[in-house]
Amino acid sequence: MGYSFPEEVLEHVLSFIDSDSDRNSVSLVCKSWHDIERWCRRRLFVGNCYAVSPAIAIRRFPELRSVSLKGKPHFADFNLVPHEWGGYAYPWVAAFAEAYPWLEELRLKRMVVSDEALELIGKKFKNFRVLVMFSCEGFSTDGLAAIAANCRHLKELDLSESEVDDMSGNWLSQFPDSYTSLESLNITSLSSEIRFSVLERLVGRCPNLKTLKLNRSVPLDLLPNLLQKTTQLIELGSGLHTTEVHPELYSRLAGTFSGFKGLKRLSGLGDAVPSYLPILYPICSGLTSLNLSDASIQCPDLIKLVSQCQNLQRLWVLDYIEDAGLNAVAESCKDLRELRVFPSDPFGQEPNVSLTEQGLVSVSAGCPKFHSVLYFCRQMSNVALASIARNRPNLTRFRLCIIEPFCPDYITLEPLDVGFGAIVEHCKDLKRLSVSGLLTDRVFEFIGSHGKKLEMLSLAFAGDSDLGLHHVLSGCKSLRKLEIRDCPFGDKALLANAAKLQTMRSLWMSACQVSYGACKLLGQRMPMLNVEVIAEKESLDLRPDEHPVEKLYIYRTVSGTRSDMPSFIWTMNKNS
């Protein structure tokens, strides 16, 4: 280059760039920018722990302070990924212990985390501050005790949706009496009882604690004592479960909650007694996030609660809210950006609540900033989907889950192709889409033609033929993750769009019509892809090439075939 910035200036400029994609673009400008960006990169996100090896990551970025890792595919959340599939954190932790003794933050999602890995974190990273394990497994409270005993500067410990082997509730006592740095604690996934006196002392000596999310073991009658020590909280997760109303306890709780002037996010309330809900009313106007996805609060009480939350931006709730409750949200919560409605009885044959497409239409019409939705329901129509698309062209995430597969438009009995077509046509910035109901290849033609910014697509029980998959892979230029189950997609579309797979992070297919022979051919053609065939029911040794595979996971990698594959996974490559 004829002219370049001094290194110090460029390093200062890069310090203001947070986006991973922007940092990656900077590193491609020229060799000198690549080197400078390499040495000043402090945070790394790895969307698939098998896409790169720890050694390659360390060699590429030698000065990291924060790492985020994802393990199992997203469909693991729906029990479609075998338990012993992989996603082990220990090799990464061991490599980081040697290369990054100064590491401060580690965020893990859908990974197997052993107690040995947690012990290594506690011993090797002397300035460790943040540990997030979201939907992880493999560890126990013994590992957490090692973190508590050794990580003297820990600010955040988050165990959201993780499976923890509870050896005892005494692990919190391992935090030293001199420890005061805790800012965020989430232990909602723990099942054992927590020693209340230990918890009370811990939160009482941490003046900067801003997030506290508790499991159900904290007794309601002791909750006021705890909360009086944490009135600086911004986020609280707790229950209001009891069998009867006690006037004295009600008064104490009401007084306690009235002191929470800065509370912005509230979650939990599992098994809440309706008569206790009014104690929350004084804080409702300040809430921006309300997560009631574990709370069996019924529609009339939900209406009274959400009507007080005029500044709400995010609402997660069970379908007990019904259409009437969502109408109240549309009228009261004009700042709402995200809505998730989960099923209370997903396996029931008949509806147990009065929730239809009309609730979602009301929210789309009444909330001008609304842009993200996950909605479980039992019926939908093309007219409703078209209305939502016209009301909210600013949608960026639209995930609709009609509980019964192959449900048509309940009014016309036609496929829902036109309705989802309206969503992708009108919502130009749509990045994530999940479709359901009766759908033909026509909907995938709409998606391929209009979903130019679509990054993640989830399909189930949809389509007529290979043509549907071809429309998606050939048309969605920004697609990074595609997950498919129970669709009639086979070899032709997959092989014809093999080059597209090298631009994506991953493709998951289960119960489709892809053959073993096509998987072998794809692996031979595309050495930069790991083509993993999952065969839990029978060995592939004697399987004919035309036989369809049970499950298929394809992902881009720079580190080759992984070394920790269980016996039921076969990697297709040039030697297959």
Coordinates of C-alpha atoms in Angstrom, one line a residue:
M1 CA 0.0 0.0 0.0
G2 CA 1.2 3.5 -0.7
Y3 CA -0.2 4.8 2.5
S4 CA -1.1 3.1 5.8
F5 CA -2.2 4.1 9.3
P6 CA 0.4 4.0 12.1
E7 CA -0.2 0.7 14.0
E8 CA -1.2 2.6 17.2
V9 CA -3.9 4.5 15.3
L10 CA -5.4 1.4 13.7
E11 CA -5.4 -0.5 17.0
H12 CA -7.3 2.4 18.6
V13 CA -9.8 2.5 15.8
L14 CA -10.3 -1.3 16.0
S15 CA -11.1 -1.0 19.7
F16 CA -14.4 0.6 18.7
I17 CA -15.4 -2.3 16.4
D18 CA -17.5 -4.9 18.2
S19 CA -19.0 -6.8 15.3
D20 CA -17.3 -10.1 14.6
S21 CA -18.1 -9.8 10.9
D22 CA -16.7 -6.3 10.7
R23 CA -13.5 -7.4 12.4
N24 CA -13.2 -10.2 9.9
S25 CA -13.6 -7.8 7.1
V26 CA -10.9 -5.6 8.5
S27 CA -8.5 -8.5 8.6
L28 CA -9.0 -9.1 4.9
V29 CA -7.9 -5.6 3.8
C30 CA -4.2 -6.3 3.6
K31 CA -1.5 -8.3 5.4
S32 CA -0.6 -5.5 7.8
W33 CA -4.2 -5.0 8.9
H34 CA -4.6 -8.7 9.2
D35 CA -1.6 -8.9 11.6
I36 CA -2.7 -5.9 13.7
E37 CA -6.3 -7.2 14.0
R38 CA -4.9 -10.6 15.0
W39 CA -2.9 -9.2 17.9
C40 CA -5.5 -6.8 19.2
R41 CA -8.5 -9.2 19.0
R42 CA -9.7 -9.8 22.5
R43 CA -13.0 -11.6 21.9
L44 CA -13.7 -14.7 19.8
F45 CA -17.0 -16.4 18.9
V46 CA -16.9 -20.0 17.6
G47 CA -20.4 -21.0 16.3
N48 CA -19.4 -24.7 16.0
C49 CA -16.7 -26.2 18.2
Y50 CA -15.7 -28.6 15.5
A51 CA -15.3 -26.0 12.7
V52 CA -11.9 -25.1 14.1
S53 CA -9.5 -26.7 16.5
P54 CA -8.3 -25.0 19.7
A55 CA -4.7 -25.0 18.3
I56 CA -5.8 -23.1 15.1
A57 CA -7.8 -20.6 17.1
I58 CA -4.9 -19.9 19.5
R59 CA -2.4 -19.5 16.6
R60 CA -4.8 -17.1 14.8
F61 CA -5.6 -15.0 17.9
P62 CA -2.9 -15.1 20.6
E63 CA -4.2 -12.4 22.9
L64 CA -7.8 -13.4 23.6
R65 CA -9.6 -12.4 26.8
S66 CA -13.1 -13.7 26.1
V67 CA -14.3 -16.8 24.1
S68 CA -17.8 -18.0 23.2
L69 CA -18.2 -21.6 22.1
K70 CA -21.2 -23.5 20.7
G71 CA -21.3 -27.3 20.7
K72 CA -24.3 -29.5 19.8
P73 CA -26.6 -28.5 16.9
H74 CA -29.8 -26.5 17.7
F75 CA -32.0 -29.5 17.2
A76 CA -30.5 -30.9 20.4
D77 CA -33.0 -28.7 22.1
F78 CA -35.7 -31.0 20.7
N79 CA -34.0 -34.3 21.6
L80 CA -33.0 -35.0 18.0
V81 CA -29.3 -35.1 18.6
P82 CA -28.0 -38.3 20.3
H83 CA -26.9 -37.8 23.9
E84 CA -23.3 -39.0 23.3
W85 CA -22.9 -36.9 20.1
G86 CA -20.0 -34.8 21.4
G87 CA -19.4 -31.1 22.0
Y88 CA -16.8 -31.5 24.7
A89 CA -15.4 -28.4 26.4
Y90 CA -12.4 -29.9 28.1
P91 CA -10.0 -29.9 25.0
W92 CA -10.7 -26.2 24.6
V93 CA -10.3 -25.4 28.3
A94 CA -7.0 -27.4 28.5
A95 CA -5.6 -25.6 25.4
F96 CA -6.7 -22.2 26.7
A97 CA -5.1 -22.9 30.1
E98 CA -1.7 -23.2 28.4
A99 CA -2.1 -20.3 25.9
Y100 CA -4.3 -17.8 27.7
P101 CA -3.6 -17.8 31.5
W102 CA -5.1 -14.3 31.4
L103 CA -8.5 -15.5 30.0
E104 CA -11.3 -13.6 31.7
E105 CA -14.6 -14.9 30.1
L106 CA -15.9 -18.2 28.8
R107 CA -19.4 -18.6 27.4
L108 CA -20.5 -22.1 26.5
K109 CA -23.7 -23.3 24.8
R110 CA -24.9 -26.9 24.3
M111 CA -21.6 -28.3 25.4
V112 CA -20.5 -31.1 27.7
V113 CA -18.6 -29.6 30.5
S114 CA -16.9 -31.9 33.0
D115 CA -16.0 -31.2 36.6
E116 CA -12.4 -31.5 35.5
A117 CA -12.8 -28.7 33.1
L118 CA -14.3 -26.5 35.8
E119 CA -11.5 -27.3 38.2
L120 CA -9.0 -26.4 35.5
I121 CA -10.7 -23.1 34.9
G122 CA -10.5 -22.4 38.7
K123 CA -6.8 -23.2 38.9
K124 CA -5.4 -21.8 35.7
F125 CA -7.2 -18.5 35.0
K126 CA -6.3 -16.2 37.9
N127 CA -8.2 -13.2 36.6
F128 CA -11.3 -15.2 35.5
R129 CA -14.5 -13.1 35.7
V130 CA -17.4 -14.6 33.6
L131 CA -18.6 -18.2 33.2
V132 CA -21.8 -18.8 31.3
M133 CA -23.0 -22.3 30.6
F134 CA -26.2 -22.3 28.7
S135 CA -28.0 -25.6 28.1
C136 CA -24.8 -27.5 29.1
E137 CA -24.4 -30.8 30.8
G138 CA -21.8 -33.2 32.3
F139 CA -20.9 -31.3 35.4
S140 CA -21.9 -31.3 39.0
T141 CA -22.0 -29.0 42.0
D142 CA -18.5 -30.3 42.8
G143 CA -17.2 -28.5 39.7
L144 CA -19.1 -25.4 40.7
A145 CA -17.5 -25.6 44.2
A146 CA -14.1 -25.5 42.5
I147 CA -15.1 -22.3 40.6
A148 CA -16.4 -20.7 43.8
A149 CA -13.3 -21.5 45.8
N150 CA -10.7 -20.4 43.2
C151 CA -12.2 -17.7 41.0
R152 CA -11.7 -14.7 43.4
H153 CA -12.6 -12.1 40.7
L154 CA -15.7 -13.8 39.4
K155 CA -18.4 -11.4 38.3
E156 CA -20.9 -13.6 36.5
L157 CA -22.0 -17.2 36.9
D158 CA -24.9 -18.3 34.7
L159 CA -26.2 -21.9 34.5
S160 CA -29.3 -21.2 32.4
E161 CA -31.1 -24.4 31.3
S162 CA -28.1 -26.6 32.1
E163 CA -28.3 -30.1 33.5
V164 CA -26.4 -30.0 36.8
D165 CA -25.8 -33.1 38.9
D166 CA -26.6 -31.8 42.3
M167 CA -24.2 -33.5 44.8
S168 CA -25.2 -31.0 47.5
G169 CA -26.5 -27.4 47.9
N170 CA -23.4 -26.5 49.9
W171 CA -21.2 -25.4 47.0
L172 CA -22.0 -21.7 47.5
S173 CA -20.2 -21.8 50.8
Q174 CA -17.0 -22.3 48.9
F175 CA -17.0 -18.6 48.0
P176 CA -14.5 -17.0 50.5
D177 CA -15.8 -14.5 53.1
S178 CA -13.6 -11.9 51.4
Y179 CA -15.3 -12.4 48.0
T180 CA -17.4 -9.3 47.0
S181 CA -17.2 -9.1 43.2
L182 CA -20.3 -10.9 42.2
E183 CA -22.5 -9.0 39.7
S184 CA -24.7 -11.7 38.2
L185 CA -25.8 -15.1 39.5
N186 CA -28.3 -17.5 37.7
I187 CA -28.9 -20.8 39.5
T188 CA -32.4 -21.4 38.2
S189 CA -31.5 -24.9 36.8
L190 CA -30.4 -26.3 40.1
S191 CA -32.8 -28.8 41.7
S192 CA -31.3 -29.2 45.1
E193 CA -31.9 -26.9 48.1
I194 CA -29.6 -24.0 48.6
R195 CA -28.4 -23.2 52.1
F196 CA -30.3 -20.0 52.6
S197 CA -28.0 -18.5 55.2
V198 CA -25.0 -19.0 52.8
L199 CA -26.9 -17.4 49.9
E200 CA -28.0 -14.5 52.1
R201 CA -24.4 -13.8 53.3
L202 CA -23.1 -14.0 49.7
V203 CA -25.5 -11.6 48.1
G204 CA -25.3 -9.3 51.2
R205 CA -21.6 -8.7 50.8
C206 CA -21.7 -8.1 47.0
P207 CA -22.8 -4.4 46.6
N208 CA -22.5 -4.6 42.7
L209 CA -24.9 -7.5 42.3
K210 CA -27.3 -6.6 39.5
T211 CA -28.8 -9.9 38.4
L212 CA -30.1 -12.6 40.8
K213 CA -32.1 -15.6 39.4
L214 CA -32.9 -18.3 42.0
N215 CA -34.2 -21.8 41.8
R216 CA -37.4 -22.9 43.5
S217 CA -35.8 -24.0 46.8
V218 CA -35.8 -20.5 48.3
P219 CA -38.8 -20.4 50.6
L220 CA -41.2 -17.5 50.1
D221 CA -41.2 -16.5 53.7
L222 CA -37.5 -16.0 53.6
L223 CA -37.5 -14.1 50.3
P224 CA -38.0 -10.6 51.8
N225 CA -34.9 -11.0 54.0
L226 CA -32.9 -11.8 50.9
L227 CA -34.3 -9.1 48.7
Q228 CA -33.9 -6.4 51.3
K229 CA -30.1 -6.9 50.8
T230 CA -30.3 -6.5 47.0
T231 CA -32.5 -3.5 46.3
Q232 CA -29.9 -2.5 43.7
L233 CA -31.0 -5.3 41.4
I234 CA -31.7 -4.7 37.7
E235 CA -32.8 -8.3 37.1
L236 CA -34.6 -10.7 39.4
G237 CA -35.8 -14.3 38.9
S238 CA -37.8 -15.9 41.7
G239 CA -41.0 -17.6 42.6
L240 CA -44.1 -16.6 44.5
H241 CA -45.2 -20.1 45.3
T242 CA -47.1 -20.9 48.4
T243 CA -50.3 -22.8 49.3
E244 CA -52.1 -20.0 51.1
V245 CA -52.1 -16.3 51.6
H246 CA -50.5 -14.9 54.8
P247 CA -51.3 -11.2 55.4
E248 CA -48.1 -10.5 57.3
L249 CA -45.9 -12.1 54.5
Y250 CA -47.9 -10.3 51.9
S251 CA -47.2 -7.0 53.6
R252 CA -43.5 -7.7 53.9
L253 CA -43.2 -8.7 50.3
A254 CA -45.1 -5.6 49.1
G255 CA -42.8 -3.4 51.1
T256 CA -39.8 -5.1 49.8
F257 CA -40.8 -4.9 46.1
S258 CA -41.7 -1.2 46.5
G259 CA -38.1 -0.6 47.2
F260 CA -36.9 -2.0 43.9
K261 CA -36.7 1.3 42.0
G262 CA -34.3 0.2 39.3
L263 CA -35.6 -3.3 38.5
K264 CA -35.9 -3.8 34.7
R265 CA -36.2 -7.5 34.2
L266 CA -38.3 -10.0 36.1
S267 CA -38.6 -13.8 35.5
G268 CA -39.7 -16.9 37.3
L269 CA -43.0 -16.7 39.2
G270 CA -43.4 -20.5 38.9
D271 CA -46.6 -21.7 40.7
A272 CA -47.3 -18.1 41.7
V273 CA -50.5 -17.6 43.8
P274 CA -52.6 -15.0 42.0
S275 CA -53.4 -13.1 45.2
Y276 CA -49.7 -12.3 45.6
L277 CA -49.3 -10.8 42.1
P278 CA -50.5 -7.3 43.1
I279 CA -47.3 -6.8 45.1
L280 CA -45.5 -6.6 41.7
Y281 CA -47.7 -3.8 40.4
P282 CA -45.5 -1.0 41.8
I283 CA -42.5 -2.2 39.8
C284 CA -44.3 -3.0 36.6
S285 CA -44.0 0.4 35.0
G286 CA -40.2 0.1 35.1
L287 CA -40.0 -3.4 33.6
T288 CA -38.5 -3.9 30.1
S289 CA -38.4 -7.7 30.2
L290 CA -40.9 -10.1 31.7
N291 CA -40.3 -13.9 31.4
L292 CA -43.3 -16.0 32.6
S293 CA -42.5 -19.0 30.5
D294 CA -42.5 -21.2 33.7
A295 CA -45.5 -19.6 35.3
S296 CA -49.0 -21.1 35.2
I297 CA -50.7 -17.7 35.7
Q298 CA -54.1 -17.7 34.1
C299 CA -55.4 -15.1 31.5
P300 CA -57.4 -12.7 33.9
D301 CA -54.4 -12.3 36.2
L302 CA -52.0 -12.0 33.3
I303 CA -54.1 -9.2 31.8
K304 CA -54.0 -7.3 35.1
L305 CA -50.2 -7.8 35.2
V306 CA -49.2 -6.9 31.7
S307 CA -51.5 -3.9 31.6
Q308 CA -49.2 -2.3 34.2
C309 CA -46.1 -2.9 32.1
Q310 CA -46.3 0.1 29.7
N311 CA -42.5 0.1 29.0
L312 CA -42.2 -3.7 28.3
Q313 CA -39.9 -4.6 25.4
R314 CA -39.7 -8.4 25.8
L315 CA -42.4 -10.8 26.9
W316 CA -42.1 -14.6 27.3
V317 CA -45.2 -16.3 28.4
L318 CA -47.2 -19.5 28.3
D319 CA -50.3 -19.7 26.1
Y320 CA -52.4 -19.2 29.2
I321 CA -52.3 -15.5 28.1
E322 CA -54.8 -16.4 25.4
D323 CA -56.0 -13.9 22.7
A324 CA -57.5 -11.7 25.3
G325 CA -54.2 -11.3 27.1
L326 CA -52.4 -10.5 23.9
N327 CA -55.0 -7.9 23.1
A328 CA -54.1 -6.3 26.4
V329 CA -50.4 -6.4 25.4
A330 CA -51.2 -4.7 22.1
E331 CA -53.1 -2.0 23.9
S332 CA -50.7 -1.4 26.8
C333 CA -47.1 -2.4 25.7
K334 CA -46.4 -0.1 22.8
D335 CA -42.7 -0.5 23.1
L336 CA -42.8 -4.3 22.8
R337 CA -40.0 -5.7 20.5
E338 CA -40.0 -9.5 21.3
L339 CA -42.8 -12.0 22.1
R340 CA -42.5 -15.7 22.8
V341 CA -45.6 -17.7 23.5
F342 CA -45.0 -21.3 24.6
P343 CA -47.5 -24.2 24.8
S344 CA -48.7 -25.3 28.3
D345 CA -49.9 -28.7 27.0
P346 CA -48.0 -29.4 23.7
F347 CA -49.1 -33.1 23.7
G348 CA -52.8 -32.6 24.4
Q349 CA -55.2 -33.6 21.7
E350 CA -57.6 -30.7 22.3
P351 CA -56.9 -27.0 23.0
N352 CA -56.8 -26.2 26.7
V353 CA -56.7 -22.4 26.1
S354 CA -58.3 -19.9 23.8
L355 CA -55.2 -18.9 21.9
T356 CA -55.5 -18.5 18.1
E357 CA -53.8 -16.5 15.3
Q358 CA -55.8 -13.4 16.4
G359 CA -53.6 -12.8 19.4
L360 CA -50.5 -12.5 17.2
V361 CA -52.3 -10.3 14.7
S362 CA -53.3 -7.9 17.5
V363 CA -49.8 -7.6 18.8
S364 CA -48.5 -7.0 15.2
A365 CA -51.1 -4.2 14.8
G366 CA -50.7 -2.6 18.2
C367 CA -46.9 -2.7 18.8
P368 CA -45.0 -0.6 16.2
K369 CA -41.5 -1.7 17.3
F370 CA -42.4 -5.4 17.4
H371 CA -39.8 -7.4 15.4
S372 CA -39.2 -10.8 16.9
V373 CA -41.6 -13.6 17.6
L374 CA -41.8 -17.3 18.6
Y375 CA -45.4 -18.4 18.6
F376 CA -46.9 -21.8 19.4
C377 CA -50.5 -22.2 18.4
R378 CA -53.0 -24.8 17.0
Q379 CA -54.4 -22.9 14.0
M380 CA -53.3 -20.3 11.4
S381 CA -54.6 -18.8 8.2
N382 CA -53.1 -17.1 5.2
V383 CA -55.1 -14.0 5.8
A384 CA -53.6 -13.7 9.3
L385 CA -50.1 -14.2 8.1
A386 CA -50.6 -11.6 5.4
S387 CA -51.9 -9.2 8.0
I388 CA -48.9 -9.7 10.2
A389 CA -46.6 -9.1 7.3
R390 CA -48.3 -5.9 6.3
N391 CA -48.5 -4.7 9.9
R392 CA -44.9 -5.4 10.8
P393 CA -42.6 -5.3 7.7
N394 CA -39.8 -4.6 10.3
L395 CA -39.8 -8.3 11.5
T396 CA -36.4 -9.8 11.7
R397 CA -37.3 -13.1 13.4
F398 CA -40.5 -15.0 12.7
R399 CA -40.9 -18.5 14.2
L400 CA -44.3 -20.0 14.0
C401 CA -44.9 -23.5 15.4
I402 CA -48.3 -25.0 14.7
I403 CA -48.4 -27.9 17.1
E404 CA -50.1 -30.4 14.9
P405 CA -48.1 -31.2 11.7
F406 CA -49.6 -30.6 8.2
C407 CA -52.3 -28.2 9.5
P408 CA -53.7 -26.2 6.6
D409 CA -55.3 -22.8 6.6
Y410 CA -58.2 -23.6 9.0
I411 CA -60.5 -21.3 7.0
T412 CA -59.9 -22.4 3.4
L413 CA -58.1 -25.8 4.1
E414 CA -55.5 -24.6 1.6
P415 CA -51.7 -24.8 2.2
L416 CA -50.1 -21.9 4.1
D417 CA -47.7 -21.1 1.2
V418 CA -49.2 -17.7 0.4
G419 CA -49.2 -16.5 4.0
F420 CA -45.5 -17.4 4.6
G421 CA -44.8 -16.0 1.2
A422 CA -46.2 -12.7 2.4
I423 CA -43.9 -12.8 5.4
V424 CA -40.7 -13.2 3.4
E425 CA -41.8 -10.8 0.7
H426 CA -42.8 -7.9 3.0
C427 CA -40.2 -8.4 5.8
K428 CA -37.1 -7.5 3.8
D429 CA -34.8 -7.7 6.9
L430 CA -35.9 -11.1 8.0
K431 CA -32.9 -13.1 9.4
R432 CA -34.5 -16.1 11.1
L433 CA -37.6 -18.1 10.0
S434 CA -39.3 -21.2 11.2
V435 CA -42.3 -22.5 9.2
S436 CA -44.9 -25.1 10.0
G437 CA -48.3 -26.3 8.9
L438 CA -49.3 -27.7 5.5
L439 CA -46.7 -26.4 3.0
T440 CA -45.8 -27.3 -0.6
D441 CA -42.7 -26.5 -2.7
R442 CA -44.3 -23.2 -3.6
V443 CA -43.5 -21.7 -0.2
F444 CA -39.8 -22.5 -0.7
E445 CA -39.9 -20.7 -4.1
F446 CA -41.2 -17.6 -2.2
I447 CA -38.4 -18.1 0.4
G448 CA -35.7 -18.5 -2.2
S449 CA -36.9 -15.5 -4.1
H450 CA -37.4 -13.0 -1.2
G451 CA -35.3 -14.3 1.7
K452 CA -32.1 -12.6 0.7
K453 CA -31.1 -11.6 4.2
L454 CA -32.3 -14.9 5.8
E455 CA -29.5 -16.4 8.0
M456 CA -31.3 -19.3 9.8
L457 CA -34.1 -21.4 8.5
S458 CA -36.0 -24.3 10.3
L459 CA -38.2 -26.6 8.4
A460 CA -40.4 -29.6 9.5
F461 CA -43.0 -31.7 7.8
A462 CA -43.0 -29.5 4.7
G463 CA -42.6 -29.6 0.9
D464 CA -43.3 -32.0 -1.9
S465 CA -40.0 -32.8 -3.5
D466 CA -36.3 -31.9 -4.0
L467 CA -37.4 -28.7 -5.7
G468 CA -38.2 -27.1 -2.4
L469 CA -34.7 -27.6 -1.0
H470 CA -33.2 -26.4 -4.3
H471 CA -35.2 -23.2 -4.1
V472 CA -33.8 -22.5 -0.6
L473 CA -30.2 -23.4 -1.2
S474 CA -30.0 -21.6 -4.6
G475 CA -31.9 -18.5 -3.6
C476 CA -31.1 -17.6 0.1
K477 CA -27.7 -15.9 -0.4
S478 CA -27.1 -15.1 3.2
L479 CA -28.1 -18.5 4.7
R480 CA -25.8 -19.7 7.4
K481 CA -27.8 -22.4 9.2
L482 CA -30.4 -24.7 7.8
E483 CA -32.2 -27.4 9.9
I484 CA -34.6 -29.8 8.4
R485 CA -36.7 -32.7 9.7
D486 CA -39.3 -35.0 8.2
C487 CA -39.2 -33.4 4.7
P488 CA -39.1 -35.2 1.3
F489 CA -35.8 -33.7 0.3
G490 CA -33.2 -36.0 -1.2
D491 CA -30.0 -36.4 -3.2
K492 CA -30.5 -34.2 -6.3
A493 CA -30.9 -30.8 -4.6
L494 CA -28.2 -31.5 -2.0
L495 CA -25.6 -32.5 -4.6
A496 CA -26.6 -29.7 -7.1
N497 CA -26.0 -27.1 -4.4
A498 CA -22.9 -28.6 -2.8
A499 CA -20.9 -25.4 -3.3
K500 CA -23.5 -23.4 -1.3
L501 CA -22.8 -25.6 1.7
Q502 CA -19.3 -24.3 1.9
T503 CA -20.6 -20.8 2.5
M504 CA -22.8 -22.0 5.4
R505 CA -22.1 -22.8 9.0
S506 CA -24.1 -26.0 9.0
L507 CA -27.0 -28.1 7.6
W508 CA -28.9 -30.6 9.7
M509 CA -31.3 -33.2 8.1
S510 CA -33.2 -36.0 9.8
A511 CA -35.9 -38.3 8.6
C512 CA -35.5 -37.0 5.0
Q513 CA -34.7 -38.9 1.8
V514 CA -30.9 -38.3 1.4
S515 CA -29.1 -41.6 0.6
Y516 CA -25.9 -43.0 2.0
G517 CA -24.3 -42.9 -1.5
A518 CA -25.1 -39.2 -1.9
C519 CA -23.4 -38.5 1.5
K520 CA -20.3 -40.4 0.4
L521 CA -20.2 -38.5 -2.9
L522 CA -20.6 -35.1 -1.2
G523 CA -17.8 -35.9 1.3
Q524 CA -15.5 -36.9 -1.6
R525 CA -16.3 -33.7 -3.6
M526 CA -16.1 -31.2 -0.7
P527 CA -13.0 -31.7 1.5
M528 CA -13.7 -28.6 3.5
L529 CA -16.9 -30.0 4.7
N530 CA -17.4 -32.6 7.5
V531 CA -20.3 -34.8 6.3
E532 CA -21.4 -36.8 9.3
V533 CA -23.9 -39.6 9.0
I534 CA -25.6 -40.5 12.3
A535 CA -26.8 -44.1 12.4
E536 CA -28.1 -45.1 15.9
K537 CA -30.3 -48.0 14.7
E538 CA -27.9 -50.0 12.6
S539 CA -24.3 -50.1 11.3
L540 CA -23.5 -48.5 7.9
D541 CA -21.0 -51.3 7.0
L542 CA -23.6 -53.3 5.1
R543 CA -25.9 -50.5 4.2
P544 CA -26.5 -50.1 0.4
D545 CA -25.7 -46.7 -1.2
E546 CA -29.4 -46.1 -2.0
H547 CA -30.5 -46.6 1.6
P548 CA -31.6 -43.3 3.2
V549 CA -29.6 -42.1 6.2
E550 CA -31.3 -41.5 9.6
K551 CA -29.6 -38.2 10.4
L552 CA -27.1 -36.0 8.6
Y553 CA -25.0 -33.1 9.9
I554 CA -22.9 -31.2 7.5
Y555 CA -20.6 -28.3 8.5
R556 CA -17.7 -26.3 7.3
T557 CA -14.4 -26.9 9.0
V558 CA -10.7 -26.0 8.8
S559 CA -9.6 -28.7 11.1
G560 CA -10.7 -31.9 9.3
T561 CA -12.4 -34.9 10.8
R562 CA -12.9 -34.7 14.5
S563 CA -11.2 -37.2 16.8
D564 CA -13.9 -37.8 19.4
M565 CA -16.7 -39.3 17.2
P566 CA -18.8 -42.0 18.9
S567 CA -19.3 -45.3 17.1
F568 CA -22.7 -44.3 15.7
I569 CA -21.3 -41.4 13.6
W570 CA -19.6 -42.0 10.3
T571 CA -17.7 -39.2 8.5
M572 CA -17.9 -39.3 4.7
N573 CA -14.6 -38.3 3.0
K574 CA -12.4 -39.2 0.1
N575 CA -11.7 -42.6 1.7
S576 CA -15.4 -43.5 2.2

